[in-house]
């Protein structure tokens, strides 16, 4: 019989929710951070996320391996990123318009091919029981951490280090800050942005695989709930820093868990309003960081949203 821990259940539920809900945000926002640091914005990540969730679930179901499903989702995201990069390299093409078109294309394609996989059950990604030391089931549930969450933390710090300390990172930052300076150094700006967008798409695909293969752990047409678009706003709030993207993802995850946490302790009147917390945070961050007189600090100079 489980013990009643009263109001302590709220912070535990928020902690567990922050860990579970933040994982796709970490991957999508880190990938988008990489893309935007090269001077391009990809609003099509919502479609990439959903298609990655569908393709990962389908491959995991047919092969019996959630890891093969995750690889398939990353490959699907890579292809979407390459398509976005190729189209945006064409003359007189707007990357925002292309992103919106690919978002609709990706979600529509996922819904079409994903219909046979709504009912079948695919194997889930494994989790590490970091709460084994506690006899309380609430603590054990909160600290049941998926492997991809830990990989996302390592990814955020590794990406930040790469952008700051490696030649590849310097190349990406130069292409994002000044295309003319990059060309003067002999860099192919379109190629840098192409592969940065492809890498961002692959990470978004992994985020989609997490959704369908762990939490919530099924495939359906409403699986994303706009997380791909919120991740773009999250990157702006994080000032294009992958480590800040990690912290912001945890914040968004905790906000998303607020409604279920209140419901778990018996607050059933109006708790559903707290389900809107992540969206309110998104709007609040965009309003708070906007200005008509100054550019966003740390923003890549070539990014179309600041011109």
Coordinates of C-alpha atoms in Angstrom, one line a residue, residues 92-271:
X92 CA 14.5 34.4 -53.6
X93 CA 13.2 31.8 -51.2
X94 CA 12.1 32.7 -47.7
X95 CA 13.1 30.3 -44.9
X96 CA 10.1 31.1 -42.8
X97 CA 7.7 30.3 -45.6
X98 CA 9.5 27.1 -46.4
X99 CA 9.4 26.1 -42.8
X100 CA 5.6 26.6 -42.6
X101 CA 5.1 24.6 -45.8
X102 CA 7.3 21.7 -44.5
X103 CA 5.5 21.8 -41.1
X104 CA 2.2 21.2 -42.9
X105 CA 3.8 18.6 -45.3
X106 CA 5.4 16.7 -42.4
X107 CA 2.4 16.5 -40.3
X108 CA 0.1 15.6 -43.2
X109 CA 2.6 12.9 -44.3
X110 CA 2.8 11.5 -40.8
X111 CA -1.0 11.4 -40.4
X112 CA -1.4 9.6 -43.8
X113 CA 1.3 6.9 -43.2
X114 CA 0.6 6.6 -39.5
X115 CA -3.0 5.5 -39.6
X116 CA -2.2 1.8 -39.5
X117 CA -0.1 2.3 -36.3
X118 CA -2.7 4.0 -34.0
X119 CA -3.7 0.6 -32.5
X120 CA -0.6 -1.6 -32.6
X121 CA 1.8 -1.4 -29.6
X122 CA 5.5 -0.8 -30.2
X123 CA 8.2 -1.6 -27.6
X124 CA 9.2 1.4 -25.4
X125 CA 12.6 2.9 -24.8
X126 CA 14.2 1.8 -21.5
X127 CA 14.4 3.9 -18.3
X128 CA 16.9 4.0 -15.5
X129 CA 15.3 3.7 -12.0
X130 CA 17.3 6.4 -10.2
X131 CA 14.7 6.4 -7.3
X132 CA 15.6 2.8 -6.3
X133 CA 16.8 4.0 -2.9
X134 CA 13.4 5.3 -1.8
X135 CA 10.5 3.1 -0.6
X136 CA 8.0 5.7 -1.7
X137 CA 6.5 4.9 -5.1
X138 CA 6.0 8.6 -5.8
X139 CA 9.8 9.2 -5.6
X140 CA 10.5 6.1 -7.7
X141 CA 8.1 7.3 -10.4
X142 CA 9.5 10.8 -10.4
X143 CA 13.1 9.5 -10.7
X144 CA 12.4 6.9 -13.4
X145 CA 14.6 8.6 -16.0
X146 CA 14.7 7.7 -19.6
X147 CA 18.1 7.3 -21.2
X148 CA 17.4 10.0 -23.8
X149 CA 17.0 12.6 -21.0
X150 CA 20.5 11.9 -19.9
X151 CA 21.7 11.9 -23.5
X152 CA 20.0 15.3 -24.0
X153 CA 21.8 16.8 -21.1
X154 CA 25.1 15.6 -22.4
X155 CA 24.1 16.8 -25.9
X156 CA 23.4 20.4 -24.7
X157 CA 26.8 20.8 -23.0
X158 CA 28.6 19.1 -25.9
X159 CA 27.0 21.4 -28.4
X160 CA 27.8 24.5 -26.4
X161 CA 31.4 23.4 -26.1
X162 CA 31.5 22.6 -29.9
X163 CA 30.2 26.0 -30.9
X164 CA 32.7 27.8 -28.7
X165 CA 35.9 25.7 -28.9
X166 CA 36.0 23.9 -32.3
X167 CA 36.6 24.9 -35.9
X168 CA 33.2 23.5 -36.9
X169 CA 31.6 25.7 -34.2
X170 CA 33.5 28.7 -35.4
X171 CA 32.5 28.0 -39.0
X172 CA 28.8 27.8 -38.0
X173 CA 28.9 31.0 -36.0
X174 CA 30.7 32.9 -38.7
X175 CA 28.1 31.8 -41.3
X176 CA 25.4 32.9 -38.9
X177 CA 26.8 36.3 -38.0
X178 CA 28.0 37.5 -41.4
X179 CA 27.6 35.6 -44.7
X180 CA 30.0 38.1 -46.4
X181 CA 32.7 37.5 -43.8
X182 CA 32.2 33.8 -44.2
X183 CA 32.6 34.0 -48.0
X184 CA 35.7 36.1 -47.6
X185 CA 37.2 33.3 -45.5
X186 CA 36.4 30.9 -48.3
X187 CA 33.5 29.2 -46.6
X188 CA 30.5 27.8 -48.5
X189 CA 27.7 29.4 -46.5
X190 CA 24.9 27.4 -48.1
X191 CA 26.7 24.1 -47.3
X192 CA 27.3 25.2 -43.7
X193 CA 23.6 26.0 -43.3
X194 CA 22.5 22.9 -45.1
X195 CA 24.2 20.5 -42.8
X196 CA 23.4 22.6 -39.7
X197 CA 19.7 22.4 -40.6
X198 CA 20.1 18.7 -41.4
X199 CA 21.6 18.1 -37.9
X200 CA 18.8 20.1 -36.3
X201 CA 16.2 18.0 -38.1
X202 CA 17.9 14.8 -37.0
X203 CA 17.7 15.9 -33.3
X204 CA 14.1 16.9 -33.8
X205 CA 13.4 13.4 -35.1
X206 CA 14.9 11.9 -32.0
X207 CA 12.6 14.1 -29.9
X208 CA 9.7 12.7 -31.9
X209 CA 10.8 9.2 -31.2
X210 CA 10.9 9.9 -27.5
X211 CA 7.2 11.0 -27.6
X212 CA 6.0 7.9 -29.4
X213 CA 8.3 5.3 -27.8
X214 CA 8.4 6.5 -24.2
X215 CA 6.2 9.4 -23.1
X216 CA 3.3 9.4 -23.8
X217 CA 4.5 6.2 -25.5
X218 CA 2.0 5.8 -28.3
X219 CA 1.3 7.1 -31.8
X220 CA -1.6 9.4 -32.4
X221 CA -2.2 12.5 -34.5
X222 CA -2.2 14.9 -31.5
X223 CA 1.1 13.6 -30.0
X224 CA 3.1 16.8 -30.4
X225 CA 0.7 19.6 -29.2
X226 CA 2.8 22.2 -30.8
X227 CA 6.1 21.4 -29.1
X228 CA 8.1 21.9 -32.2
X229 CA 6.9 25.5 -32.5
X230 CA 7.4 26.1 -28.8
X231 CA 11.0 24.9 -29.1
X232 CA 11.7 27.7 -31.6
X233 CA 10.4 30.3 -29.1
X234 CA 12.5 28.5 -26.4
X235 CA 15.7 29.0 -28.4
X236 CA 15.0 32.8 -28.6
X237 CA 14.4 32.9 -24.9
X238 CA 17.6 30.9 -24.3
X239 CA 19.6 33.5 -26.3
X240 CA 20.9 30.9 -28.8
X241 CA 22.8 29.1 -26.0
X242 CA 22.4 25.2 -25.9
X243 CA 22.9 25.1 -22.2
X244 CA 20.3 27.7 -21.6
X245 CA 18.0 25.7 -23.9
X246 CA 18.4 22.8 -21.5
X247 CA 17.4 25.0 -18.5
X248 CA 14.5 26.5 -20.4
X249 CA 13.4 23.0 -21.5
X250 CA 13.3 21.9 -17.8
X251 CA 11.2 25.0 -17.0
X252 CA 8.8 24.3 -19.8
X253 CA 8.6 20.7 -18.7
X254 CA 7.8 21.6 -15.2
X255 CA 5.1 24.0 -16.3
X256 CA 3.6 21.3 -18.4
X257 CA 3.4 19.0 -15.4
X258 CA 1.7 21.6 -13.2
X259 CA -1.9 20.6 -14.1
X260 CA -1.4 16.8 -13.6
X261 CA 0.5 17.5 -10.3
X262 CA -2.4 19.5 -8.9
X263 CA -4.8 16.8 -10.0
X264 CA -2.8 14.1 -8.2
X265 CA -3.3 15.8 -4.8
X266 CA -7.1 16.2 -5.3
X267 CA -7.3 19.7 -6.8
X268 CA -9.9 19.0 -9.5
X269 CA -11.5 22.4 -9.9
X270 CA -10.0 24.4 -12.7
X271 CA -6.8 22.3 -12.7

